[in-house]
Short mmCIF file of C-alpha atoms in Angstrom, two decimals:
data_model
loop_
_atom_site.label_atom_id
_atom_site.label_comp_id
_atom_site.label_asym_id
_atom_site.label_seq_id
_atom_site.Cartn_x
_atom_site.Cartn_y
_atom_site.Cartn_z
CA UNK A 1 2.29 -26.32 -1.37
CA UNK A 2 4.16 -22.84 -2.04
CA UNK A 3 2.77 -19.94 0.04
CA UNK A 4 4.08 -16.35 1.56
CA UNK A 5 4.51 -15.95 5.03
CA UNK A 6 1.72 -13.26 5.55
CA UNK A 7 0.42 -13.65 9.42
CA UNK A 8 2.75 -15.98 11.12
CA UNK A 9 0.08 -18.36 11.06
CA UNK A 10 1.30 -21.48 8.59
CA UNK A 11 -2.11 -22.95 8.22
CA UNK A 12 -3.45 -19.37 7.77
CA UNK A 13 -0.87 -18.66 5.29
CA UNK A 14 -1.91 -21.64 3.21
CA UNK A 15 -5.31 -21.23 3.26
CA UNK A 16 -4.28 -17.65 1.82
CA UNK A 17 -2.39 -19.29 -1.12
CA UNK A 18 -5.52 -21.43 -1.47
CA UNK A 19 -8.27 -18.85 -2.05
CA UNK A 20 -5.90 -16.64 -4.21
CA UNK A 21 -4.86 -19.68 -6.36
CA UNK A 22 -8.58 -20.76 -7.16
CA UNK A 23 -10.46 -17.44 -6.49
CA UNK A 24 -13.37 -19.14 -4.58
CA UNK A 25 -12.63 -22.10 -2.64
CA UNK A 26 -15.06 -24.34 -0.21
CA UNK A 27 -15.01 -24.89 3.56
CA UNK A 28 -15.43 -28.42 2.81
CA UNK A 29 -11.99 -28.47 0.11
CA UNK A 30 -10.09 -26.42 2.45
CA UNK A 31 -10.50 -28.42 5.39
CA UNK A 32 -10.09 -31.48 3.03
CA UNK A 33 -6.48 -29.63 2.26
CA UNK A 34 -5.19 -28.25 5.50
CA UNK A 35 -6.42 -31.58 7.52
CA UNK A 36 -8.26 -29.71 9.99
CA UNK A 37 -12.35 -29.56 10.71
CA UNK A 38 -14.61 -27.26 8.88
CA UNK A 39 -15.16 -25.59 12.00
CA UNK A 40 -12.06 -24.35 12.47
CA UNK A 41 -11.97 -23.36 8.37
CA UNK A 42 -14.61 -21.40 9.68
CA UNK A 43 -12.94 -19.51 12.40
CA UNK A 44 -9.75 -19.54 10.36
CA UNK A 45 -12.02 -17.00 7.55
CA UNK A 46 -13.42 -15.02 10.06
CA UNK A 47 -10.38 -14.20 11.27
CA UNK A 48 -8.53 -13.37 7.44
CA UNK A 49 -11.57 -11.82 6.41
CA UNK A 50 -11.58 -9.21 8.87
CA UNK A 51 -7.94 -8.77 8.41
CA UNK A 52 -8.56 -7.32 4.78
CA UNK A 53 -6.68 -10.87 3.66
CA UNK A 54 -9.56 -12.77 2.10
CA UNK A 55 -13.10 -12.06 1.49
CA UNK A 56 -16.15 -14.43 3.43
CA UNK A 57 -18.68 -15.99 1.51
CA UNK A 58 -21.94 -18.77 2.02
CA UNK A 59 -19.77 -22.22 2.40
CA UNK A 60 -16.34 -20.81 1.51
CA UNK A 61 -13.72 -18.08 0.23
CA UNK A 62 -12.69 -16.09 -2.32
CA UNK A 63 -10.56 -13.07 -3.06
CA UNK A 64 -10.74 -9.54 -1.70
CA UNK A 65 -12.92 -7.29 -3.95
CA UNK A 66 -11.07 -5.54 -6.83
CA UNK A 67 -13.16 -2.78 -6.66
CA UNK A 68 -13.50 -1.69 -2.98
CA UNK A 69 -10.81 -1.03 -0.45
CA UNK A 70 -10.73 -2.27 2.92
CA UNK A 71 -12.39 0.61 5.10
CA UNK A 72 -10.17 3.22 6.43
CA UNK A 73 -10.17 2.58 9.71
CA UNK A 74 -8.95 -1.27 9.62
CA UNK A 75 -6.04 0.13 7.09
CA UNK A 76 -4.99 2.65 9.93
CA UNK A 77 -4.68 -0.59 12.13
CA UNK A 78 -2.80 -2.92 9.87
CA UNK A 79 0.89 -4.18 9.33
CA UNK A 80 1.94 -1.25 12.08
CA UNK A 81 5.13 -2.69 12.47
CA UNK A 82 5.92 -3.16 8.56
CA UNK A 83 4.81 0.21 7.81
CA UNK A 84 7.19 1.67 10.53
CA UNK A 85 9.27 -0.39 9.13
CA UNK A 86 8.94 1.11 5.75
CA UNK A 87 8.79 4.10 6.69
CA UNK A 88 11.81 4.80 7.92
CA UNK A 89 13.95 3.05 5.23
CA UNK A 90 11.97 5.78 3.07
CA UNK A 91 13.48 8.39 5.06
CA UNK A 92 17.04 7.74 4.77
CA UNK A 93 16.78 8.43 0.81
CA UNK A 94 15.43 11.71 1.11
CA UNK A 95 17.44 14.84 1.08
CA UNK A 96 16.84 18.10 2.91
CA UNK A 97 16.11 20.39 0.78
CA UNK A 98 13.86 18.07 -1.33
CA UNK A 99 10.00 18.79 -2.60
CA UNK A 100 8.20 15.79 -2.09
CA UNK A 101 4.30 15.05 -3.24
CA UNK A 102 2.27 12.95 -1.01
CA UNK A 103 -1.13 11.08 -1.24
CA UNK A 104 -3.10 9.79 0.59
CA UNK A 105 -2.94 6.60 2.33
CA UNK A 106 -2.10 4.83 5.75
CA UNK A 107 1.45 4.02 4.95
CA UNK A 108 1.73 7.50 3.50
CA UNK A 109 0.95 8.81 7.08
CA UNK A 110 3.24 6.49 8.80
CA UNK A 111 6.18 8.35 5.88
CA UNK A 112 4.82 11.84 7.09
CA UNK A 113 5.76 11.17 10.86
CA UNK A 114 9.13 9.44 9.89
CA UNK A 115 9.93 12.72 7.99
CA UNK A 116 10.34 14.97 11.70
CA UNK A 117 13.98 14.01 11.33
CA UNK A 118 14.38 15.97 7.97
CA UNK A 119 15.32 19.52 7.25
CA UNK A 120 14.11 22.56 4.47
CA UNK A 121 11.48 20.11 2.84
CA UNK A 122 8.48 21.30 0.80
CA UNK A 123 5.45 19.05 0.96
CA UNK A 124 2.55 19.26 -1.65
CA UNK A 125 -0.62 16.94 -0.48
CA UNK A 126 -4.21 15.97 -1.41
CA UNK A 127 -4.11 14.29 2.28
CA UNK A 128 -5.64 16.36 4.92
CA UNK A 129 -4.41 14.05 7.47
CA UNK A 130 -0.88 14.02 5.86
CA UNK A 131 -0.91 18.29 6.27
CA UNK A 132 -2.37 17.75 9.64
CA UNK A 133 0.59 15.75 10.69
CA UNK A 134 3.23 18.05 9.00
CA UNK A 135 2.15 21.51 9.24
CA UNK A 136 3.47 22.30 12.70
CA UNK A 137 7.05 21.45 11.66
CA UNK A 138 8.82 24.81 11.30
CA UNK A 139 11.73 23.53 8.88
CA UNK A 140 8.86 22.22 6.55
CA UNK A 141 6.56 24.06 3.66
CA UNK A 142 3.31 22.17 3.75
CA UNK A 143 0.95 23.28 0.27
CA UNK A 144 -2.70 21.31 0.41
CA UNK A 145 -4.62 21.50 -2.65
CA UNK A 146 -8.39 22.65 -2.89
CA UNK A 147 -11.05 20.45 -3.97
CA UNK A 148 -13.83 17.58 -2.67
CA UNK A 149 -12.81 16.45 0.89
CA UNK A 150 -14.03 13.02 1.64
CA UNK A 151 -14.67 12.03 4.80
CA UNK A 152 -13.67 8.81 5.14
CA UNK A 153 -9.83 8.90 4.38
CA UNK A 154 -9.47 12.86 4.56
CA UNK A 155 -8.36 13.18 0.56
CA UNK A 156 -9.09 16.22 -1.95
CA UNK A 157 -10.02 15.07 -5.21
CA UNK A 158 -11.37 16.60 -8.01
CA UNK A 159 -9.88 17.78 -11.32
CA UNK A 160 -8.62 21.46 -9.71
CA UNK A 161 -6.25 19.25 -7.77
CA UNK A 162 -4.77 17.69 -10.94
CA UNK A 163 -4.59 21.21 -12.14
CA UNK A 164 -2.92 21.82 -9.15
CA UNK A 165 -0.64 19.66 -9.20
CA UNK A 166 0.97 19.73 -12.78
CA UNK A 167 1.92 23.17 -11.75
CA UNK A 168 4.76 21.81 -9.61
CA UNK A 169 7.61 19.81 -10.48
CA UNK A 170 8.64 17.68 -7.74
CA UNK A 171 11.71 15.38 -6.48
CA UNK A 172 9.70 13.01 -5.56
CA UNK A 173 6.60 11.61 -5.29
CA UNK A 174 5.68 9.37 -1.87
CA UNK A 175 2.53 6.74 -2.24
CA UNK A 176 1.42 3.11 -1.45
CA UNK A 177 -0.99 1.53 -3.90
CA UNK A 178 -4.04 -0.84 -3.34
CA UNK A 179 -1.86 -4.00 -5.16
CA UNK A 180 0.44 -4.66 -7.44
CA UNK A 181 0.08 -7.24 -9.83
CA UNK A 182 2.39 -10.05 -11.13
CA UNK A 183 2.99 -8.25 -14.13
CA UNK A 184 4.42 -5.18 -12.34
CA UNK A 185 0.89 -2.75 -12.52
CA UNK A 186 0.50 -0.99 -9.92
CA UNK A 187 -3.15 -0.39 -9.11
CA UNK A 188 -5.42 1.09 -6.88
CA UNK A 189 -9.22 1.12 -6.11
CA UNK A 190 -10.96 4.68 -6.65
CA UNK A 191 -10.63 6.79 -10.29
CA UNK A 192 -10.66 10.06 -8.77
CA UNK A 193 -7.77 9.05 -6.25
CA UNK A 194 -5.56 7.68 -9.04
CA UNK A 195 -5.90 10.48 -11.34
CA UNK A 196 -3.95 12.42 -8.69
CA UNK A 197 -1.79 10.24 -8.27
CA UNK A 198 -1.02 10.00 -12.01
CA UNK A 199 -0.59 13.79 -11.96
CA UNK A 200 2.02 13.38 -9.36
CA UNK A 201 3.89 11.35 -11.08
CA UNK A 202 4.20 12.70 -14.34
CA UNK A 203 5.41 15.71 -12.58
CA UNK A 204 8.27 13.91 -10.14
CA UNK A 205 11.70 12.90 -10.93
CA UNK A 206 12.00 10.17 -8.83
CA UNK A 207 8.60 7.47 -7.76
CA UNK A 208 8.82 5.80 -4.00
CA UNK A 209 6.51 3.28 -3.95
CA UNK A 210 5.48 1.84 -0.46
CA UNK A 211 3.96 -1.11 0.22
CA UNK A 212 3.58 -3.94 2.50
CA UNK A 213 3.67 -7.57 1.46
CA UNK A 214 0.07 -7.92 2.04
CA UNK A 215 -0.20 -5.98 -1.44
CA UNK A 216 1.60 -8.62 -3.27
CA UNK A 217 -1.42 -10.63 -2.60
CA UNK A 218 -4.28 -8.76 -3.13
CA UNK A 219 -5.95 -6.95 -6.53
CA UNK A 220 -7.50 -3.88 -7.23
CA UNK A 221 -9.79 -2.65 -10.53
CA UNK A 222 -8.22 1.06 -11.25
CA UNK A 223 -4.80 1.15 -12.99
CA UNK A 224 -2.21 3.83 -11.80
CA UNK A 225 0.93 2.79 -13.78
CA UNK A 226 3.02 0.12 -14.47
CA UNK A 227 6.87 -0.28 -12.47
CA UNK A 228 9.50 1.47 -13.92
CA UNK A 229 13.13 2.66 -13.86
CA UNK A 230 12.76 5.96 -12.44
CA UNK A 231 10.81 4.26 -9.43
CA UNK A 232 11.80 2.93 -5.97
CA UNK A 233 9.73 0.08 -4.28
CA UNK A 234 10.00 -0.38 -0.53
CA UNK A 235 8.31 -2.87 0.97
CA UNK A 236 8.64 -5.67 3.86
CA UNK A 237 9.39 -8.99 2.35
CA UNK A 238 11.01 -10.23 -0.81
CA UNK A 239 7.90 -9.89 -3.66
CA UNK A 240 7.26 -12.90 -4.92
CA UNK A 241 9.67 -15.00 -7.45
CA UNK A 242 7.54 -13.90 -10.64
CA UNK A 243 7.08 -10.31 -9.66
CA UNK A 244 10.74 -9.82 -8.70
CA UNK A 245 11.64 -11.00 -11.91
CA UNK A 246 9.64 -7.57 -13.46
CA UNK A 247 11.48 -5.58 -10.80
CA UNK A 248 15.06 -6.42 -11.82
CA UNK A 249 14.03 -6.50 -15.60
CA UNK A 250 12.62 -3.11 -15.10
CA UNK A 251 15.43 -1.95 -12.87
CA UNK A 252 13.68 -1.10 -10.35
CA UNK A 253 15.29 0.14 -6.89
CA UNK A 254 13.83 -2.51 -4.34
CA UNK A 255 14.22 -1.87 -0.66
CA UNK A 256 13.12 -4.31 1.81
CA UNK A 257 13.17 -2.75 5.64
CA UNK A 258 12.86 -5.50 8.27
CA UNK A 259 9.98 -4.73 11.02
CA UNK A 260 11.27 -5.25 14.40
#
């Protein structure tokens, strides 16, 4: 069977491609499949389900909800390496001098420490933790918007910070997304987030898009946008065959920075 090399685990890789190919899938079937016991199908979804990769059910598997993220704190945890990784390829495309919006997001905070090397850049945020790890850095304008601060990722949303934002016109805009579909949507899981993020980018030049492979695989309910010319994609490993037919029909920039 065809299936991405998400965890380095073969078997756990498959039974990846297995729940996301049928959308709910039995202990029973998948030990039946991989030729191992249901016991260790057991273990083997305890394991991916905690890991944000599939979501645990009575008997079986299914997909990851499209309508709720993974909480914060696993996120922060997550695909370290890749989002190093990605970060730093991001880096390299940037020009001092440059005004940059950021949202928020785990990868996005991996970007913000990457930028140190960087010179004369002006930062606009609805990420307290992104301002938090920029505003110290003397060669660097840090704006934060006002608005609703939520606890549990340290955003500002609310429709003052769209307001906010369309008064700017920036070089580029710097965010992950939840998933992004075969089709080339990028989505993402919270309406109030993504109407920032919209904001941002009808007011950029240029899109970065940062991702790691695990959102090639996963689905979210809230459409942002859909890929497009003016837009770069970094990520960690080649997207899959039907999705990187989207990005070179689209002519898309794509990036892929090797973790170490």
């Amino acid at each position: 069977m065809d299936y991405i090399e998400l965890t380095g685990n073969p078997r756990h890789d498959k039974l990846i491609a297995l729940v996301m190919s049928n959308g709910y899938i039995s202990n029973e079937e998948l030990a039946s499949t991989l030729n191992v016991t249901t016991q260790t199908i057991r273990r083997d979804i305890r394991i991916l389900s905690k890991d944000g990769f599939i979501s645990r059910h009575h008997g079986g598997a299914g997909r990851v909800s499209s309508i709720q993220n993974t909480e914060f704190s696993i996120r922060e945890t997550a695909h370290i390496a890749e989002k190093t990784a990605i970060a730093n390829e991001i880096v390299k495309h940037i020009p001092d001098g440059s005004t940059l919006f950021m949202t928020i997001g785990t990868t996005t905070e991996f970007i913000a420490k990457a930028l140190e090397i960087k010179n004369n850049l002006r930062i606009i945020t609805n990420s307290l933790r992104v301002a938090n790890l920029l505003y110290r850095n003397k060669n660097f304008e840090v704006i934060t918007v006002g608005g609703m601060l939520r606890s549990h990722n340290g955003g500002i949303i609310g429709p003052s910070v769209v307001s906010f934002i369309s008064s700017f016109r920036a070089d580029f805009l710097i965010t992950s997304v939840g998933a992004i579909s075969i089709e080339g949507d990028l989505l993402d899981f919270d309406i109030n987030e993504v109407a920032v993020v919209k904001a941002m980018i009808a007011n950029s030049k240029k899109k970065i898009i940062a991702v790691d492979h695990s959102k090639f695989h996963t689905s979210a309910a809230v459409e942002i946008d859909s890929l497009k010319q003016d837009m770069m994609l970094f990520t960690d490993q080649k997207p899959p065959s039907s999705l990187l037919s989207v990005i070179k029909e689209c002519k898309v920039e794509l990036y892929i920075a090797k973790s170490h």
